Amino acid sequence: MKTRDQYIESLKELKSIIYFEGEKIESVVNHPLIQPHINSAAMTYEVANDPMYEDLATATSHLTGKKISRFTHIHQNTEDLIKKVKLLRLIAQKTASCFQRCVGFDALNAVYSTTYDMDQKLGTDYHERLKKYLEYVQENDLMVAGAMTDPKGDRSLSPSKQADPDLYVHVVEKNDKGIIVRGAKAHMTGMVNSHEMLIMPTAAMKEDDQAYAVSCAIPIDAPGVIHFFGRQTNDKRKFDEMDQGNAKFGIVGGECLTVLEDVFVPWDKVFMCGEYKFSGTLVERFATLHRQNYGGCKAGVSDVVTGAATAMAEYNGVSRASHIKDKIVEMMHLTESLYCCSIACSAEGCKLPSGASYPNALLGNVVKQNVTRNIYEIDRICHDIAGGFIATLPSEKDFNHPELGKYIKKYFVGKADYSVEDRYRMARLIENMTGGTALVESMHGAGSPQAQRVMLLRMGNLPHKVELAQRLAGIETNQDEKK
Amino acid sequence: MMRKKMKIGVKYCGNCNPYIDTRKIYLSLYKDLKEEVEFVKWDNQTYDVLLILSSCPTDCAKRPEFHGPIIAISDITIDYYSITVEQISELLKQKIRLLM
Ligand SMILES: Cc1cc2nc3c(=O)[nH]c(=O)nc-3n(C[C@H](O)[C@H](O)[C@H](O)COP(=O)(O)OP(=O)(O)OC[C@H]3O[C@@H](n4cnc5c(N)ncnc54)[C@H](O)[C@@H]3O)c2cc1C
């Protein structure tokens, strides 16, 4: 396994092409925009090497029997599924931002089980290729970005019906050595500080969309790959310290747009190429595995938000007010409800034909649906408790200014027991954790709310519920018998 | 002849949502017993006693294969008997000394 420092060193060897505001970023390491996201991802390496956390952060490879980072593991039982959720909560408590590595973890698990099913049905050898690739990832403890979401253009049209064929990643050429892919993947979490990306289709494909049913692994610095690092509401503050709020770990996962301009992929890294009937299975498995996570990581972030609200109430001198205590209890209740869902969908997991374990999909979708609401509510309560100054504070430069600083320190004072700087720092942390960028991640990350509702309708067995009601109401449930 | 020090293998749970601070418990134990026993990591050496430190009652720390005596702290219990936070370190020391 890599240590934290070895992970960061390994990023220096990459020759990736990354742009921000028209400028090329020469090295991601130590770049003020990207370093916080690197620190966050590095935490996944740090905990794996710490005896306090290794029980969650490591696993035994079912391929080699070696001790590996859990982020490169294929779940073997429900205990693995539960430990994943606990691990995510643990790391999020330390970073209070996205540590990015779960996306590739889920992608590996989804592609692992789907390639097995494909090979059984079609006689292909994708699963063997995936196993070899997985061994390479485990051996080198690589960070893999999970690349599913395409730009999608007109959402009412299928990939092959789009005006521009590149709005979904597709195969443009096949030869005896491999394939060439073109298109782009959007909102790519942790991509610029990963080693590899695992491409998956974004939706279930039909026969016309065969070229779009593609899954493959690509190094993030492969020829033809261009990344555009995304803006965040506070990105210019990354050049300050206090004003960032969470200077060490940033906000969300440092997302980017990744363009694939005719990128060659050798056959041994291709895990789906035209088998459109399996694209739906792959998407559904990835979605469930990814939705499972959110009551882990978001519970961890909410633990910090709750702690920040409690501290702020104390700094403001209102911590003894009964409505404040009640609101903090509500924050904890909402947080633990999210966690319960993630634990439940893991405990109710099942085995897939490949032998891998898989969360309960119905409950997994409930997790994510709740996250699209509870996080907004938790953050709303935090805003209520913290007060308006989290949105209107003057800058760190004014705070530290030799002549002007005295005014800020005088008028932003709270309870006498605490320093103005502590109150200022906590306000910035709250602003960072509960602001727009973080909220949108809870809404759309792992799929927009409607995507989960569609799954609930499909899996919730409504006819059974109707029958239950009819039976109790004394209504004949078998209509044929009645006739 | 000098008696060989007893070795204690230490294993933590993953500490995802701790009720107690097991690192603190270990450090206090280490400070008080380091002359009498040797503490080692559970997975890279042999040892005479296994100490499991779980920070909540779920006690999900995976048990390695070990056939000797095991002492388990999980939240405010020692070997599943309820104690208080204040008692943890002292009772742990007593248990370890009984095994020496
Ligand atoms: C912070 C962040 C990080 C992310 N990280 C990753 C990542 O690492 N990897 C990855 O693959 N993806 C990632 N995503 C992408 C995420 O999965 C998508 O944002 C999500 O699936 C929604 O897609 P979209 O953003 O294109 O929104 P849209 O699909 O445009 O959705 C907008 C609205 O339109 C509705 N809609 C969409 N299509 C239809 C239709 N055909 N009919 C009716 N209504 C429709 C939706 O329900 C929603 O209400 C990330 C997103 C965010 C915000």
XYZ file of C-alpha atoms and ligand atoms in Angstrom:
636
model
C 0.000 0.000 0.000
C 1.112 3.544 -0.684
C 1.663 5.987 2.140
C 0.180 9.483 2.000
C 3.506 10.912 0.822
C 4.053 8.205 -1.781
C 0.628 8.965 -3.221
C 1.454 12.666 -3.507
C 4.879 11.914 -4.992
C 3.290 9.611 -7.565
C 1.153 12.486 -8.848
C 4.297 14.421 -9.756
C 5.133 11.765 -12.335
C 1.930 12.331 -14.313
C 2.055 14.337 -17.539
C -1.618 15.326 -17.513
C -2.986 18.225 -19.537
C -5.121 20.362 -17.227
C -6.477 23.848 -17.887
C -7.989 26.477 -15.596
C -9.055 29.894 -16.924
C -7.197 29.252 -20.157
C -3.899 28.542 -18.398
C -2.214 25.144 -18.306
C -1.595 23.793 -14.807
C 1.922 22.388 -14.915
C 1.778 20.390 -11.694
C -1.219 19.599 -9.533
C 0.945 19.112 -6.446
C 1.222 22.350 -4.463
C -1.159 24.146 -6.841
C -3.425 26.226 -4.547
C -6.582 25.225 -6.431
C -5.883 21.513 -6.354
C -3.742 20.831 -3.280
C -6.740 20.790 -0.885
C -8.350 18.021 -2.963
C -5.048 16.140 -2.991
C -4.889 16.447 0.810
C -8.392 15.072 1.033
C -7.660 12.082 -1.200
C -4.371 11.576 0.654
C -6.403 10.960 3.804
C -7.586 7.677 2.261
C -3.934 6.593 2.154
C -3.168 7.968 5.604
C -5.931 6.057 7.400
C -4.966 2.795 5.683
C -1.538 3.083 7.271
C -2.768 4.015 10.757
C -3.430 1.162 13.258
C -6.358 3.167 14.661
C -8.236 2.942 11.370
C -6.810 0.049 9.356
C -9.601 -2.327 10.424
C -11.909 -0.247 8.247
C -9.441 1.187 5.765
C -7.821 -2.040 4.614
C -9.065 -5.398 3.397
C -7.642 -8.702 2.178
C -7.600 -9.043 -1.588
C -9.692 -11.991 -2.751
C -7.359 -12.198 -5.758
C -3.948 -12.243 -4.080
C -4.609 -12.689 -0.349
C -2.580 -9.513 0.273
C -3.506 -6.626 2.538
C -4.849 -3.828 0.331
C -6.543 -0.462 0.624
C -10.285 -0.993 0.977
C -10.725 1.502 -1.868
C -9.376 -1.144 -4.280
C -11.323 -4.062 -2.796
C -14.234 -6.063 -4.222
C -16.835 -6.537 -1.474
C -16.936 -10.183 -0.445
C -19.691 -10.101 2.166
C -22.085 -7.765 3.965
C -19.395 -7.005 6.536
C -17.338 -5.460 3.727
C -20.346 -3.372 2.668
C -20.879 -2.118 6.212
C -17.200 -1.371 6.705
C -17.218 0.696 3.531
C -19.928 2.966 4.977
C -18.112 3.281 8.295
C -14.854 4.075 6.526
C -16.506 6.854 4.509
C -17.976 8.398 7.648
C -14.629 8.219 9.398
C -12.709 9.953 6.597
C -15.386 12.602 6.071
C -15.185 13.490 9.756
C -11.521 14.264 9.171
C -11.788 16.143 5.861
C -15.345 17.589 5.947
C -15.111 17.488 2.175
C -15.191 14.882 -0.552
C -12.154 12.572 -0.565
C -13.100 11.391 -4.052
C -11.892 7.825 -4.006
C -15.258 6.144 -3.547
C -16.291 6.809 -7.152
C -13.555 4.635 -8.640
C -14.090 2.083 -5.849
C -17.745 1.758 -6.875
C -16.843 1.717 -10.561
C -14.426 -1.191 -10.024
C -17.084 -3.136 -8.109
C -19.789 -2.440 -10.694
C -17.597 -3.362 -13.681
C -16.313 -6.459 -11.836
C -19.767 -7.984 -11.369
C -21.134 -6.882 -14.750
C -18.204 -8.269 -16.761
C -18.715 -11.611 -15.008
C -22.363 -11.676 -16.097
C -21.413 -10.642 -19.630
C -18.837 -13.411 -19.962
C -21.300 -16.016 -18.675
C -23.903 -14.985 -21.212
C -21.761 -14.018 -24.196
C -18.557 -16.058 -23.825
C -16.414 -12.894 -23.798
C -13.294 -12.539 -21.628
C -13.918 -9.123 -20.094
C -13.956 -10.393 -16.528
C -10.474 -11.902 -16.782
C -9.196 -8.595 -18.180
C -10.865 -6.714 -15.343
C -9.324 -9.041 -12.761
C -5.848 -8.417 -14.195
C -6.493 -4.687 -14.162
C -7.783 -4.875 -10.591
C -4.621 -6.683 -9.505
C -2.577 -3.887 -11.037
C -4.690 -1.273 -9.222
C -4.413 -3.146 -5.918
C -0.684 -3.796 -6.239
C 0.076 -0.129 -6.952
C -2.670 1.240 -4.688
C -3.914 3.466 -7.483
C -6.576 6.120 -7.253
C -9.170 5.568 -9.975
C -11.698 8.208 -11.023
C -15.158 6.798 -11.758
C -16.180 8.279 -15.083
C -19.846 7.725 -15.872
C -21.620 11.039 -16.508
C -21.590 12.227 -20.125
C -22.444 15.829 -21.112
C -25.710 14.380 -22.604
C -26.814 17.371 -24.714
C -30.565 17.221 -25.315
C -31.750 14.952 -22.499
C -34.812 13.847 -24.469
C -32.656 12.234 -27.181
C -30.647 9.016 -27.043
C -26.871 9.179 -27.619
C -27.015 8.233 -31.295
C -29.776 10.813 -31.989
C -27.821 13.803 -30.633
C -26.884 16.551 -33.109
C -23.261 16.104 -32.056
C -22.294 12.420 -31.745
C -19.584 13.245 -29.189
C -21.992 14.289 -26.429
C -21.681 10.751 -25.102
C -18.354 8.865 -25.045
C -18.255 6.407 -27.918
C -15.975 4.083 -29.867
C -14.856 5.665 -33.154
C -12.479 2.925 -34.257
C -11.562 -0.666 -33.448
C -8.387 -2.410 -34.607
C -6.378 -5.469 -33.617
C -4.583 -3.540 -30.853
C -7.530 -1.844 -29.207
C -10.168 0.848 -29.574
C -10.231 4.622 -30.016
C -12.766 6.573 -27.970
C -14.061 10.129 -28.302
C -16.348 12.329 -26.205
C -16.192 13.773 -22.714
C -17.088 12.997 -19.116
C -18.501 15.794 -16.940
C -18.257 16.612 -13.209
C -15.277 14.282 -12.762
C -14.560 14.084 -9.042
C -10.880 13.825 -8.119
C -9.916 13.158 -11.725
C -6.919 15.502 -11.883
C -5.335 13.926 -8.819
C -6.125 10.315 -9.752
C -3.882 7.907 -11.633
C -6.516 6.266 -13.808
C -10.091 6.725 -14.936
C -12.634 3.949 -15.386
C -15.076 4.862 -18.154
C -18.655 3.538 -17.987
C -21.759 4.321 -20.031
C -24.122 6.862 -18.492
C -27.429 5.123 -19.282
C -29.014 1.935 -20.560
C -28.313 1.833 -24.302
C -30.430 0.541 -27.197
C -29.220 -1.230 -30.329
C -28.684 2.071 -32.196
C -26.390 3.196 -29.399
C -24.025 0.206 -29.550
C -20.946 2.391 -30.061
C -21.790 4.171 -26.812
C -21.858 0.982 -24.745
C -18.229 1.230 -23.753
C -16.292 0.668 -20.558
C -12.515 0.917 -20.350
C -9.617 2.096 -18.180
C -7.458 5.031 -19.263
C -4.517 6.706 -17.500
C -5.496 10.313 -16.755
C -2.449 11.515 -18.710
C -2.996 9.345 -21.801
C -2.468 11.125 -25.144
C -5.670 12.896 -26.218
C -7.004 13.440 -22.677
C -7.618 17.088 -21.720
C -9.031 18.187 -18.353
C -10.765 21.501 -17.602
C -10.710 22.114 -13.861
C -14.075 23.429 -12.644
C -14.740 26.737 -10.927
C -16.112 26.788 -7.402
C -17.905 29.724 -5.841
C -14.964 30.463 -3.569
C -12.048 29.432 -5.744
C -10.202 32.759 -5.607
C -10.140 32.360 -1.841
C -7.847 29.391 -2.298
C -5.085 31.965 -2.385
C -6.039 33.016 1.192
C -5.997 30.922 4.372
C -8.720 31.838 6.886
C -11.226 32.852 4.217
C -11.212 29.383 2.688
C -12.914 27.990 5.762
C -11.389 24.555 5.234
C -7.998 25.515 3.837
C -6.551 22.038 4.138
C -9.306 20.032 2.441
C -11.393 22.441 0.319
C -14.993 21.906 -0.806
C -16.356 18.838 -2.626
C -14.044 16.872 -4.892
C -12.276 19.276 -7.250
C -14.415 18.351 -10.241
C -13.428 18.787 -13.881
C -14.602 18.228 -17.433
C -12.512 15.507 -19.051
C -12.337 15.543 -22.836
C -11.335 12.384 -24.692
C -10.026 13.459 -28.072
C -9.515 10.179 -29.929
C -7.895 8.283 -27.086
C -6.409 4.851 -27.779
C -7.241 2.065 -25.294
C -5.551 -1.351 -25.630
C -7.884 -4.379 -25.562
C -6.684 -5.553 -22.169
C -8.164 -2.371 -20.674
C -11.511 -2.653 -22.496
C -14.333 -4.118 -20.388
C -17.366 -3.472 -22.589
C -17.447 -2.688 -26.269
C -20.850 -2.725 -27.917
C -22.676 -5.101 -25.544
C -25.461 -2.555 -25.134
C -27.796 -4.982 -23.340
C -25.471 -4.927 -20.330
C -25.074 -1.154 -20.119
C -28.255 -0.841 -18.023
C -26.971 -3.433 -15.526
C -23.657 -1.626 -15.231
C -25.301 1.761 -14.667
C -27.716 0.352 -12.107
C -24.978 -1.457 -10.166
C -22.739 1.584 -10.102
C -25.637 3.815 -9.062
C -26.629 1.532 -6.182
C -23.062 1.109 -4.948
C -22.552 4.870 -5.126
C -25.870 5.802 -3.511
C -25.051 3.421 -0.653
C -22.143 5.723 0.291
C -23.963 8.949 0.950
C -25.205 8.104 4.439
C -21.550 7.423 5.278
C -19.641 10.379 3.881
C -22.440 12.920 4.284
C -23.014 11.737 7.854
C -19.318 12.373 8.489
C -19.513 15.867 6.990
C -22.720 16.522 8.959
C -20.960 15.451 12.168
C -18.581 18.331 11.521
C -21.417 20.726 10.584
C -23.199 19.795 13.827
C -19.997 20.331 15.787
C -19.492 23.695 14.095
C -23.072 24.810 14.852
C -22.670 23.754 18.494
C -19.375 25.616 18.810
C -20.827 28.694 17.126
C -23.809 28.716 19.493
C -21.299 28.717 22.338
C -19.211 31.529 20.782
C -22.396 33.551 20.278
C -23.524 33.019 23.863
C -26.746 31.165 22.999
C -25.761 27.559 23.680
C -28.078 27.252 26.692
C -31.213 28.366 24.840
C -33.658 25.477 24.591
C -34.501 26.034 20.912
C -30.784 25.866 20.040
C -30.355 22.568 21.883
C -33.425 21.232 20.155
C -32.097 22.246 16.755
C -28.777 20.553 17.419
C -30.621 17.388 18.425
C -32.499 17.629 15.132
C -29.213 17.881 13.219
C -27.967 14.733 14.930
C -31.244 12.956 14.295
C -31.122 13.769 10.584
C -27.480 12.737 10.354
C -27.975 9.409 12.075
C -31.056 8.759 9.912
C -28.844 9.022 6.838
C -26.309 6.712 8.436
C -29.034 4.186 9.354
C -30.087 3.983 5.713
C -26.554 3.295 4.526
C -25.996 0.651 7.178
C -29.367 -0.927 6.390
C -28.801 -1.191 2.651
C -25.400 -2.748 3.376
C -26.684 -5.220 5.979
C -29.441 -6.226 3.552
C -26.923 -6.716 0.745
C -26.782 -9.814 -1.419
C -24.340 -11.874 -3.454
C -24.094 -11.453 -7.204
C -23.189 -14.323 -9.559
C -19.545 -13.146 -9.603
C -19.356 -13.751 -5.835
C -19.146 -10.023 -5.120
C -21.495 -8.520 -2.541
C -23.915 -5.805 -3.471
C -26.081 -3.448 -1.369
C -29.860 -3.707 -1.349
C -30.787 -1.501 -4.303
C -34.168 -0.350 -2.994
C -32.691 0.803 0.308
C -29.613 2.200 -1.428
C -31.821 4.498 -3.450
C -33.617 5.584 -0.280
C -30.252 6.630 1.181
C -29.532 8.991 -1.666
C -33.081 10.331 -1.875
C -32.851 11.287 1.811
C -29.478 12.933 1.249
C -31.025 15.225 -1.373
C -33.234 16.581 1.444
C -31.642 15.993 4.860
C -28.391 17.734 4.019
C -30.282 20.875 2.994
C -32.209 20.691 6.257
C -29.096 20.091 8.380
C -27.347 23.017 6.681
C -30.460 25.181 7.016
C -30.479 24.610 10.776
C -26.758 25.333 10.913
C -27.330 28.669 9.093
C -30.120 29.468 11.536
C -27.901 28.843 14.571
C -24.749 30.476 13.182
C -26.279 33.834 12.283
C -26.081 36.032 9.193
C -22.438 36.969 9.543
C -21.378 33.705 7.893
C -22.602 35.323 4.667
C -21.382 38.893 5.174
C -18.014 38.697 6.933
C -15.329 41.095 5.696
C -12.169 39.540 4.318
C -9.237 37.913 6.026
C -7.046 40.726 4.644
C -9.147 43.295 6.540
C -9.136 41.100 9.625
C -5.342 40.918 9.630
C -4.751 44.491 8.414
C -2.379 46.371 10.752
C -4.609 49.494 10.923
C -8.097 48.296 9.926
C -8.065 44.942 11.701
C -9.046 46.532 15.015
C -12.531 47.409 13.649
C -13.243 43.872 12.492
C -11.995 42.435 15.767
C -14.074 44.922 17.756
C -17.377 44.422 15.932
C -17.262 40.672 15.327
C -16.636 39.788 18.922
C -18.910 37.202 20.588
C -18.875 35.727 24.096
C -15.871 37.044 26.023
C -14.424 33.565 26.684
C -13.561 33.062 23.024
C -11.288 34.905 20.627
C -12.716 36.821 17.666
C -10.426 34.824 15.423
C -11.973 31.533 16.584
C -15.425 32.898 15.853
C -14.286 34.156 12.431
C -12.659 30.830 11.542
C -15.702 28.821 12.567
C -17.952 31.091 10.490
C -15.791 30.502 7.435
C -15.812 26.743 8.005
C -19.610 26.795 8.152
C -19.822 28.935 5.028
C -17.541 26.475 3.243
C -19.324 23.291 4.325
C -22.906 24.469 3.851
C -22.686 26.714 0.796
C -23.864 26.174 -2.746
C -21.168 23.882 -4.091
C -21.474 21.432 -1.201
C -25.270 21.400 -1.396
C -25.389 20.696 -5.133
C -23.187 17.671 -4.601
C -25.818 16.272 -2.234
C -28.522 16.931 -4.802
C -26.940 15.607 -8.001
C -23.909 13.494 -7.012
C -24.774 9.796 -7.638
C -27.830 10.914 -9.586
C -30.588 13.510 -9.382
C -33.577 12.755 -7.079
C -35.812 11.590 -9.892
C -33.359 8.838 -10.797
C -33.893 7.357 -7.312
C -37.660 7.762 -7.474
C -37.776 5.818 -10.720
C -35.922 3.001 -8.958
C -38.270 3.127 -5.961
C -41.275 2.808 -8.215
C -39.653 -0.098 -10.040
C -38.489 -2.007 -6.994
C -41.106 -1.105 -4.386
C -43.576 -3.853 -5.430
C -46.692 -1.669 -5.403
C -49.121 -4.476 -6.391
C -48.129 -6.305 -3.203
C -48.931 -3.211 -1.133
C -52.308 -2.845 -2.847
C -53.057 -6.482 -2.117
C -52.199 -6.012 1.563
C -54.682 -3.164 1.797
C -57.377 -5.012 -0.125
C -57.093 -8.079 2.053
C -57.534 -6.047 5.235
C -60.446 -4.137 3.736
C -62.196 -7.415 3.013
C -61.886 -6.993 -0.735
C -61.445 -10.106 -2.835
C -57.862 -9.845 -4.077
C -58.068 -12.508 -6.764
C -60.207 -10.790 -9.380
C -60.461 -13.968 -11.503
C -62.060 -15.865 -8.625
C -64.501 -13.016 -8.116
C -65.662 -13.179 -11.721
C 17.846 -14.922 34.541
C 15.680 -12.088 33.327
C 12.051 -12.990 32.727
C 10.858 -12.429 29.172
C 8.428 -9.552 28.919
C 4.871 -10.502 28.055
C 3.853 -9.330 24.583
C 0.481 -7.770 23.971
C -0.872 -7.504 20.434
C -3.035 -4.415 20.029
C -5.881 -4.114 17.558
C -8.239 -1.181 17.151
C -11.657 -1.113 15.518
C -11.849 1.464 12.724
C -13.015 4.312 15.025
C -15.685 5.622 12.651
C -18.039 7.040 15.259
C -16.284 6.723 18.589
C -18.002 6.812 21.967
C -14.658 6.585 23.798
C -11.095 7.612 22.898
C -9.271 4.312 22.504
C -6.016 5.989 21.454
C -5.965 7.805 24.798
C -6.671 4.558 26.624
C -3.830 2.833 24.827
C -1.390 5.680 25.475
C -2.162 5.692 29.182
C -1.737 1.920 29.300
C 1.529 2.137 27.425
C 2.816 4.828 29.758
C 2.022 2.786 32.874
C 3.023 -0.691 31.691
C 5.847 -0.167 29.219
C 8.459 -1.455 31.679
C 6.474 -4.618 32.355
C 5.064 -5.627 28.987
C 5.847 -5.136 25.333
C 3.122 -3.765 23.057
C 3.176 -4.870 19.413
C 0.911 -4.508 16.405
C -1.519 -7.379 16.074
C -0.555 -8.346 12.534
C 3.216 -8.416 12.320
C 4.482 -10.303 15.370
C 3.525 -13.105 17.731
C 2.151 -12.143 21.113
C 0.832 -13.687 24.331
C -2.331 -11.632 24.795
C -4.547 -9.879 22.278
C -6.042 -6.535 23.270
C -9.028 -5.364 21.230
C -9.936 -1.694 21.532
C -13.367 -0.926 20.089
C -14.655 2.586 20.550
C -18.387 1.826 20.399
C -20.623 -1.051 21.558
C -20.918 -2.502 18.042
C -17.395 -3.796 18.581
C -16.881 -4.474 14.878
C -13.090 -4.932 15.054
C -12.368 -8.069 13.103
C -10.726 -10.726 15.323
C -7.521 -12.183 13.921
C -6.892 -15.886 14.336
C -5.414 -16.139 17.830
C -5.687 -18.901 20.388
C -4.442 -17.156 23.535
C -6.241 -14.874 25.986
C -8.127 -11.898 24.584
C -9.093 -8.742 26.453
C -11.785 -6.700 24.742
C -12.753 -3.132 25.450
C -15.855 -1.959 23.628
C -17.248 1.373 24.667
C -17.539 1.290 28.462
C -17.296 -2.463 28.843
C -14.387 -4.759 29.525
C -14.917 -8.302 28.258
C -18.567 -7.310 27.945
C -18.964 -6.309 31.626
C -20.161 -2.737 32.125
C -17.723 -0.361 33.762
C -17.322 3.424 33.797
C -15.028 5.485 31.556
C -12.897 6.333 34.583
C -12.398 2.640 35.375
C -11.255 1.520 31.914
C -7.508 2.120 32.274
C -7.242 0.798 35.799
C -9.246 -2.378 35.150
C -7.307 -3.006 31.960
C -4.044 -2.813 33.856
C -5.366 -5.198 36.508
C -6.470 -7.708 33.868
C -3.121 -7.575 32.118
C -1.180 -7.979 35.363
C -3.256 -11.041 36.249
C -2.084 -12.661 33.026
C 1.629 -11.972 33.630
C -20.208 17.676 -7.180
C -20.535 16.595 -8.170
C -19.650 15.537 -8.337
C -19.901 14.540 -9.273
N -18.980 13.533 -9.484
C -19.172 12.619 -10.455
C -18.187 11.617 -10.742
O -17.134 11.556 -10.103
N -18.421 10.736 -11.734
C -19.552 10.760 -12.475
O -19.688 9.940 -13.367
N -20.495 11.721 -12.269
C -20.331 12.636 -11.273
N -21.297 13.603 -11.026
C -22.421 13.682 -11.935
C -23.788 13.317 -11.371
O -23.957 11.951 -11.330
C -24.800 14.045 -12.283
O -24.728 15.434 -11.960
C -26.198 13.536 -12.129
O -26.311 12.231 -12.628
C -27.197 14.458 -12.860
O -26.808 14.634 -14.191
P -26.698 16.112 -14.782
O -25.838 16.911 -13.891
O -26.294 15.976 -16.198
O -28.140 16.710 -14.650
P -29.369 16.448 -15.608
O -29.354 15.020 -16.037
O -29.384 17.479 -16.674
O -30.562 16.670 -14.609
C -31.210 17.919 -14.388
C -32.715 17.661 -14.184
O -33.263 17.132 -15.379
C -33.958 15.915 -15.121
N -33.795 15.047 -16.303
C -32.648 14.645 -16.881
N -32.891 13.864 -17.953
C -34.218 13.774 -18.067
C -35.086 13.116 -18.992
N -34.626 12.387 -20.006
N -36.418 13.231 -18.795
C -36.917 13.949 -17.746
N -36.139 14.613 -16.861
C -34.807 14.525 -17.007
C -33.306 15.357 -13.872
O -34.153 14.458 -13.155
C -33.004 16.629 -13.090
O -34.141 17.028 -12.373
C -21.086 14.596 -10.063
C -21.976 15.657 -9.877
C -21.713 16.644 -8.950
C -22.689 17.782 -8.811
